[in-house]
mmCIF file of C-alpha atoms in Angstrom:
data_model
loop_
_atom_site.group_PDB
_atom_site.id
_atom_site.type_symbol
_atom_site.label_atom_id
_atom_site.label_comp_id
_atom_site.label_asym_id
_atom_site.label_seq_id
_atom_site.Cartn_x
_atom_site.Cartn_y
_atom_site.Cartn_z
ATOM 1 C CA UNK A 1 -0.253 -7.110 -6.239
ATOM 2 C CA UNK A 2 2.454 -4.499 -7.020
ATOM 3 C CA UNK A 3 2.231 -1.443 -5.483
ATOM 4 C CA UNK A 4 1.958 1.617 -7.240
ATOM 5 C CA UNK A 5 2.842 4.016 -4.263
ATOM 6 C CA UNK A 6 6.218 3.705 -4.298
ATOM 7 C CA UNK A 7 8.095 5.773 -5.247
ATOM 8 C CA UNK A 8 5.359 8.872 -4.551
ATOM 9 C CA UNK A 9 6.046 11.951 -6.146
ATOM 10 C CA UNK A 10 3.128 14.707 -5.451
ATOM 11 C CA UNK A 11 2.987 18.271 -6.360
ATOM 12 C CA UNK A 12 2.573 20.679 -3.347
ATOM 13 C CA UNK A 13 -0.905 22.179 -4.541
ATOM 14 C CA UNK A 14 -3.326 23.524 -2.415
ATOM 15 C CA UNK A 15 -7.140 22.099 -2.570
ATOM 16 C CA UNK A 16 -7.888 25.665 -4.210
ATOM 17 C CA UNK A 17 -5.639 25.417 -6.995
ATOM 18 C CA UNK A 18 -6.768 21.463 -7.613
ATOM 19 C CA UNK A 19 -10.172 22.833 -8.138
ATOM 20 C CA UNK A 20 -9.179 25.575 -10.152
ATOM 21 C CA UNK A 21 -7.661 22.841 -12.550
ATOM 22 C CA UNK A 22 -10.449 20.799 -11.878
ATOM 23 C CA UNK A 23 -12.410 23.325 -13.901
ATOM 24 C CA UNK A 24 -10.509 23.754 -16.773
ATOM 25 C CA UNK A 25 -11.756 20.749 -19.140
ATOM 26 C CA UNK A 26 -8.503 20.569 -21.412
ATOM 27 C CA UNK A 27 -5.907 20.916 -19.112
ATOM 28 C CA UNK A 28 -7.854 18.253 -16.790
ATOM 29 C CA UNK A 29 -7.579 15.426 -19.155
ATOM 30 C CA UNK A 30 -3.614 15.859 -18.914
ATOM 31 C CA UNK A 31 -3.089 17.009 -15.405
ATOM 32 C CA UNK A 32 -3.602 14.235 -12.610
ATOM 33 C CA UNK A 33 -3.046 14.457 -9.012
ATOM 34 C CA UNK A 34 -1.742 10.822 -8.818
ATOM 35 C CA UNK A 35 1.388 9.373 -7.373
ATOM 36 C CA UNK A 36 3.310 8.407 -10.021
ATOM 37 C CA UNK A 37 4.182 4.544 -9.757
ATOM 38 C CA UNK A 38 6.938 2.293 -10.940
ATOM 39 C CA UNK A 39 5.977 1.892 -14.532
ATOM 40 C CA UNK A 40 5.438 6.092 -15.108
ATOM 41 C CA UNK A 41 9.127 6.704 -13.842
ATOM 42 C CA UNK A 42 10.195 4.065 -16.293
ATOM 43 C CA UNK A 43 8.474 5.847 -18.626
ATOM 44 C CA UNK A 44 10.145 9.665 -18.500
ATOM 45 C CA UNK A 45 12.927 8.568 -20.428
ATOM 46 C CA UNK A 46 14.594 10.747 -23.786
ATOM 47 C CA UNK A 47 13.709 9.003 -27.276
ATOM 48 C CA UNK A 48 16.007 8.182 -29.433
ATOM 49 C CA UNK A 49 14.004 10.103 -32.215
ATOM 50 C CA UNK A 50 10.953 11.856 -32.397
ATOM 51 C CA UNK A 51 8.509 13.588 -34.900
ATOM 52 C CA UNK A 52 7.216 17.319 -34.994
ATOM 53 C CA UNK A 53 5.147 16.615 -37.688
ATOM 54 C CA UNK A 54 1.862 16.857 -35.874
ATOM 55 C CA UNK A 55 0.884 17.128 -31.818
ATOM 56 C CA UNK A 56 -1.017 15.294 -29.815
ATOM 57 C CA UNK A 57 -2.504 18.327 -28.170
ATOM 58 C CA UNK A 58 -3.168 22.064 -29.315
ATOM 59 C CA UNK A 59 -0.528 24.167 -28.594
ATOM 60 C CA UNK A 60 -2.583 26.390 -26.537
ATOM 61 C CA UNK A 61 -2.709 23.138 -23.960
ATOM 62 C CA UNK A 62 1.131 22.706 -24.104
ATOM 63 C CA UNK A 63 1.352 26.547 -23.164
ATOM 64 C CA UNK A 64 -0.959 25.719 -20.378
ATOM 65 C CA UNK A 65 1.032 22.805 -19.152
ATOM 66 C CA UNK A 66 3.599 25.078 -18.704
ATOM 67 C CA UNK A 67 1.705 27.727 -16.995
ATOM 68 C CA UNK A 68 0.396 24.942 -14.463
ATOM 69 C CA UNK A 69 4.014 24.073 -13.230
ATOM 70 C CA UNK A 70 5.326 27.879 -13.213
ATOM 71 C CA UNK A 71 2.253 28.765 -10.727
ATOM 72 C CA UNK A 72 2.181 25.253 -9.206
ATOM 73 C CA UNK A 73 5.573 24.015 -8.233
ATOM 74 C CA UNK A 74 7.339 25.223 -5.024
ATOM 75 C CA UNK A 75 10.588 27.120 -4.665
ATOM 76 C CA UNK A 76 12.937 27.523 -2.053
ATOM 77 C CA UNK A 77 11.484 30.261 0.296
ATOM 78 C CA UNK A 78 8.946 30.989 -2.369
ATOM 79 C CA UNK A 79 11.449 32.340 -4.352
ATOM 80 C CA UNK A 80 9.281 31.838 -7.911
ATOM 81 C CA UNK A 81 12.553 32.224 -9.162
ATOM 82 C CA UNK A 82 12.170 29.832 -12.810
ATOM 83 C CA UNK A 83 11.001 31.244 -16.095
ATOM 84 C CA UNK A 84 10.327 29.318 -19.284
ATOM 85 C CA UNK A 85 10.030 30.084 -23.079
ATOM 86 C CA UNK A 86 8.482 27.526 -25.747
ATOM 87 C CA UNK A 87 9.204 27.454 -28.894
ATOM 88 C CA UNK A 88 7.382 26.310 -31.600
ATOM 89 C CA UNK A 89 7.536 25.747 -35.306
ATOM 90 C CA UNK A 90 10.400 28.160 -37.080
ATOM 91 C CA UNK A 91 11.524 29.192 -33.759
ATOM 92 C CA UNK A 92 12.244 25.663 -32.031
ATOM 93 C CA UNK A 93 13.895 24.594 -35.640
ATOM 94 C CA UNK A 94 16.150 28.269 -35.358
ATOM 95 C CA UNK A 95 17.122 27.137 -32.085
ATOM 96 C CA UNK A 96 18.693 23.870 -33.302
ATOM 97 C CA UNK A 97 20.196 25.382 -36.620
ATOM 98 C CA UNK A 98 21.971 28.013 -34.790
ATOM 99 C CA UNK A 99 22.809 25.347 -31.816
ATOM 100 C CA UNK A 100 24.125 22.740 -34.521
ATOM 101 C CA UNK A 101 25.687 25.995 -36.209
ATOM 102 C CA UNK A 102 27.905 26.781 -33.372
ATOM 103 C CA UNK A 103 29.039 23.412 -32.069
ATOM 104 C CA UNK A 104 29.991 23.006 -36.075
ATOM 105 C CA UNK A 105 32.984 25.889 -34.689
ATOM 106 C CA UNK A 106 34.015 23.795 -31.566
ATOM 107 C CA UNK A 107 33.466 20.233 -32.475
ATOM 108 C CA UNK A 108 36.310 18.304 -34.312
ATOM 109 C CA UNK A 109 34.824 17.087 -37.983
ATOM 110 C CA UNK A 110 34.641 13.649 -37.177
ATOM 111 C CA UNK A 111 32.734 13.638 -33.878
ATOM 112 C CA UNK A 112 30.791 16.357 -35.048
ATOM 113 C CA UNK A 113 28.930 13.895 -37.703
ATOM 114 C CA UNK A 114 27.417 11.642 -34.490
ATOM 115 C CA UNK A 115 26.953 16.091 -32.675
ATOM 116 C CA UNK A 116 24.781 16.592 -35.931
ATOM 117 C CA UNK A 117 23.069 13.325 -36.312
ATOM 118 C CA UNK A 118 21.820 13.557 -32.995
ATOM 119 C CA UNK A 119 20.405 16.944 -32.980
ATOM 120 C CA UNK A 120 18.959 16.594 -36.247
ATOM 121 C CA UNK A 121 17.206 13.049 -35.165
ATOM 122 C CA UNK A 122 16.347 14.030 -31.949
ATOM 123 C CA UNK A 123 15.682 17.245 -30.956
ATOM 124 C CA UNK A 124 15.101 19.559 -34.497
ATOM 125 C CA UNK A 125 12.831 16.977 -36.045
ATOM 126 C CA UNK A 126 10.825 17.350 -32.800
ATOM 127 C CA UNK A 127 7.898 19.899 -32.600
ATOM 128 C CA UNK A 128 9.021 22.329 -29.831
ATOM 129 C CA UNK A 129 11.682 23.145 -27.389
ATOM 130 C CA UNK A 130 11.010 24.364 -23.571
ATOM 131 C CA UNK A 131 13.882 26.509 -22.407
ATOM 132 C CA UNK A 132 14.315 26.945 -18.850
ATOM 133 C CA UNK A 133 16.128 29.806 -16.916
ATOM 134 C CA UNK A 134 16.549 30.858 -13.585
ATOM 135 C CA UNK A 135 16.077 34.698 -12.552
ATOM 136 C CA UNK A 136 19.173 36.014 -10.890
ATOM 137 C CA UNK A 137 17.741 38.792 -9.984
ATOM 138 C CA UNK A 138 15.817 37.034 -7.421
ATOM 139 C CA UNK A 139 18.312 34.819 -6.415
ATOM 140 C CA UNK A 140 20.540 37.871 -5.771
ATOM 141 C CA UNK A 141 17.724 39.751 -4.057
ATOM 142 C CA UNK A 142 17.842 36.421 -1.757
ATOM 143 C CA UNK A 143 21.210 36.563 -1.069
ATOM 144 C CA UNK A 144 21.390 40.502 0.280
ATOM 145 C CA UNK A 145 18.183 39.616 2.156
ATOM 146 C CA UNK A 146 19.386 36.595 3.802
ATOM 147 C CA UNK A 147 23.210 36.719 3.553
ATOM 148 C CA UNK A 148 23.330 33.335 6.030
ATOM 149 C CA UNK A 149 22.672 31.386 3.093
ATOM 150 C CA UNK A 150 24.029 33.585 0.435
ATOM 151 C CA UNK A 151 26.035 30.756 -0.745
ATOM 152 C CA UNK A 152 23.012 28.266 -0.656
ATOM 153 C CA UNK A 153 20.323 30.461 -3.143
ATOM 154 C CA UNK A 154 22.200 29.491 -6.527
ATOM 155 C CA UNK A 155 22.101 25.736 -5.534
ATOM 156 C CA UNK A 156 18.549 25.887 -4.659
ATOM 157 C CA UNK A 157 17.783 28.254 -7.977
ATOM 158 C CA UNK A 158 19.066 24.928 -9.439
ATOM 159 C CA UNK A 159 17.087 22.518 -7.368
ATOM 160 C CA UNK A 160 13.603 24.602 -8.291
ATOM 161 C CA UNK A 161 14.388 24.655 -11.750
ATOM 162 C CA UNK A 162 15.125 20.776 -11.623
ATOM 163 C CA UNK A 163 11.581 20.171 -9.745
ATOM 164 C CA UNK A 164 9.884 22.285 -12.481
ATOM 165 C CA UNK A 165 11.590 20.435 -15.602
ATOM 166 C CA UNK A 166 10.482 16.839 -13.751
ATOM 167 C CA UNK A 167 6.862 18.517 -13.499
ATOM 168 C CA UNK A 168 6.654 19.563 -17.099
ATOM 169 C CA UNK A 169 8.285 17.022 -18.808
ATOM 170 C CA UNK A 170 6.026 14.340 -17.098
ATOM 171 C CA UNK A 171 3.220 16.807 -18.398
ATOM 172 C CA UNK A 172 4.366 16.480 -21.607
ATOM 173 C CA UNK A 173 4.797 12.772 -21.842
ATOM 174 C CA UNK A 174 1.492 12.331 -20.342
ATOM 175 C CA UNK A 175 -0.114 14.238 -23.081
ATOM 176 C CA UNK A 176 1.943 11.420 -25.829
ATOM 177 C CA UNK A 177 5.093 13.121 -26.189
ATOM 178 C CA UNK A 178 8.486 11.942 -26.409
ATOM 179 C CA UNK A 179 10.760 14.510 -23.893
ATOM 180 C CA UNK A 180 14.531 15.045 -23.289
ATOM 181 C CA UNK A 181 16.893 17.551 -21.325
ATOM 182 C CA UNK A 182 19.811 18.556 -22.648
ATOM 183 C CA UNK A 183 22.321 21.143 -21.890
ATOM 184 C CA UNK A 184 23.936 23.087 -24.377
ATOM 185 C CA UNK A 185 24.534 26.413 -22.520
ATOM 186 C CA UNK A 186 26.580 28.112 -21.647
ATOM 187 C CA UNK A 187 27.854 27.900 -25.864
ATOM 188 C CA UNK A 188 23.945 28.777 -26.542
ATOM 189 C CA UNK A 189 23.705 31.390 -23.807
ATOM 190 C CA UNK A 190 24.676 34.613 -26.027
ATOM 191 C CA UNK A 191 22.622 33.083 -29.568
ATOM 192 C CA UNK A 192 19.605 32.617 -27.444
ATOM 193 C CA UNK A 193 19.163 35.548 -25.456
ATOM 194 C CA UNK A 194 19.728 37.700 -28.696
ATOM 195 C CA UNK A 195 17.528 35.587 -30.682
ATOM 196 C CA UNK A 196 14.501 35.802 -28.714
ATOM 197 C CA UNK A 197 15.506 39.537 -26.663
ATOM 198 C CA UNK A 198 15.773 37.789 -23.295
ATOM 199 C CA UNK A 199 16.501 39.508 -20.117
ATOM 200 C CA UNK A 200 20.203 39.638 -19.267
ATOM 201 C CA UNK A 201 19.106 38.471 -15.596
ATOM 202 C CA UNK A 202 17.548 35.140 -16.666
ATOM 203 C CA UNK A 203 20.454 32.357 -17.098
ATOM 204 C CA UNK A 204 19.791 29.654 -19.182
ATOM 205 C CA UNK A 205 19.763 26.580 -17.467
ATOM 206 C CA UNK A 206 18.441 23.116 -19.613
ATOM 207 C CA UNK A 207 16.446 22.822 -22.860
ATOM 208 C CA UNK A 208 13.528 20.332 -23.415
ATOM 209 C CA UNK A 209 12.681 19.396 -26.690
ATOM 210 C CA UNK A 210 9.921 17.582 -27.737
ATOM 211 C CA UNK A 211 7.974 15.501 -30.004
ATOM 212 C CA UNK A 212 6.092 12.623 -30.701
ATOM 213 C CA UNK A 213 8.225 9.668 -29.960
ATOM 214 C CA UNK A 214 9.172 7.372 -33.109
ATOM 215 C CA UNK A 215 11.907 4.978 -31.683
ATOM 216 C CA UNK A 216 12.851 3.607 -27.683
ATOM 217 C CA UNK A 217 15.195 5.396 -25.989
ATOM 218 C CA UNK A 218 18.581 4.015 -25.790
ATOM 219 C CA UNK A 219 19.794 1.462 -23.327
ATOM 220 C CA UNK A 220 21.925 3.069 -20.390
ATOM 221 C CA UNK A 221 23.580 1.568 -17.870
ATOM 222 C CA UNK A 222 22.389 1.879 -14.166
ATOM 223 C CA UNK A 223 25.081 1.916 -11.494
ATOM 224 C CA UNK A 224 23.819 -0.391 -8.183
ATOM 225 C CA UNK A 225 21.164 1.248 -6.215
ATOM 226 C CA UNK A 226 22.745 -0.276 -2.883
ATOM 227 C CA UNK A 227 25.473 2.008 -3.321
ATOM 228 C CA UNK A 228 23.297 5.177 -3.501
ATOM 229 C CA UNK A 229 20.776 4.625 -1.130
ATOM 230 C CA UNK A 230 21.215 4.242 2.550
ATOM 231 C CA UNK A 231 18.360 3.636 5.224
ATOM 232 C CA UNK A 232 18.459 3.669 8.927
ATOM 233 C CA UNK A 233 16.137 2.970 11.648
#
């Protein structure tokens, strides 16, 4: 019988806060404390296309998904140091006009036809984007309070924000989403903070759009695990 405890990937939640959930009907149906076996980790992978057409949940529940891993996930020394923003509907299709918009200025003409055929497949036609930032205000703070690892808090900024887009985007393809990560800042940095009047202290770090998923994602090539993993005893 395969084993569906390997790898195990739990969220750090107290038994208060798994009640607190436990109570909230909508949110309960999408939110499972559950290892998360072989064939879910096979599963968070970026479509090749998806659809923003329609949702499979209300967008009040998608707000709430993200709510659960802001107050949920942990931080390094409880920093709390990762912000999010959704956008939906004319903002999330602003987003990737104006992204498309200004890698048209950097982008050589013929490579920006596959640039433009991508977004427009595979994140604009979706129904929302999640942007994630990291507050350097904290992360500063961190560093004058404990200058031994002054150089450390930016990496670990980093790390939390990683742990909270694995959270949400497993959320979000639990709830029948297609999800991807992609990276356009630091060219987006300036359009998005003006856009949307974002603090100055919150640097952009990934963006997550979604949608219902209406083709496989593509092949990629995996390197050999034997190489990256190493176990002693």
């Amino acid at each position: 019988m395969t084993s569906c405890y390997i790898p195990k990937i739990f969220l750090r939640v107290t038994i208060q806060n798994q009640i607190c959930v436990a109570q909230r009907g909508a949110v309960n149906k999408i939110i499972q404390f559950r290892p998360l076996c072989h064939g879910n980790i096979q599963h968070i992978l970026d479509p090749s296309a998806v659809d923003g057409n329609s949702s499979p949940i209300p967008d009040q529940q998608i707000r709430e998904i993200l709510e659960f891993g802001i107050r949920n996930v942990p931080s390094a020394f409880n920093s709390q140091s990762t912000r999010v923003v959704l956008l939906l509907r004319d903002s999330h299709k602003k987003l990737w006009a104006k992204t498309k918009s200004i890698l048209k200025g950097i982008v050589p003409p013929d490579a920006f036809v596959k640039t433009a055929a991508k977004i427009d497949k595979s994140f604009a036609s979706g129904y929302g984007t999640v942007l994630f930032f990291e507050d350097l205000v904290i992360v500063n703070q961190l560093q004058e309070t404990f200058p031994t690892y002054k150089e450390k808090f930016p990496i670990w900024a980093q790390q939390t924000s990683a742990m909270h887009q694995l959270v949400i985007w497993s959320m979000l393809e639990e709830a029948g989403f297609g999800v991807s990560l992609q990276h356009y800042n630091p060219l987006i940095d300036e359009m998005v903070q003006q856009e949307w009047q974002i603090s100055s202290s919150w640097e952009l770090v990934a963006q997550m759009p979604f949608g219902i998923p209406v083709s496989p994602p593509d092949s990629k090539e995996s390197k050999a695990v034997g190489d990256r993993v190493l176990v002693f005893e």
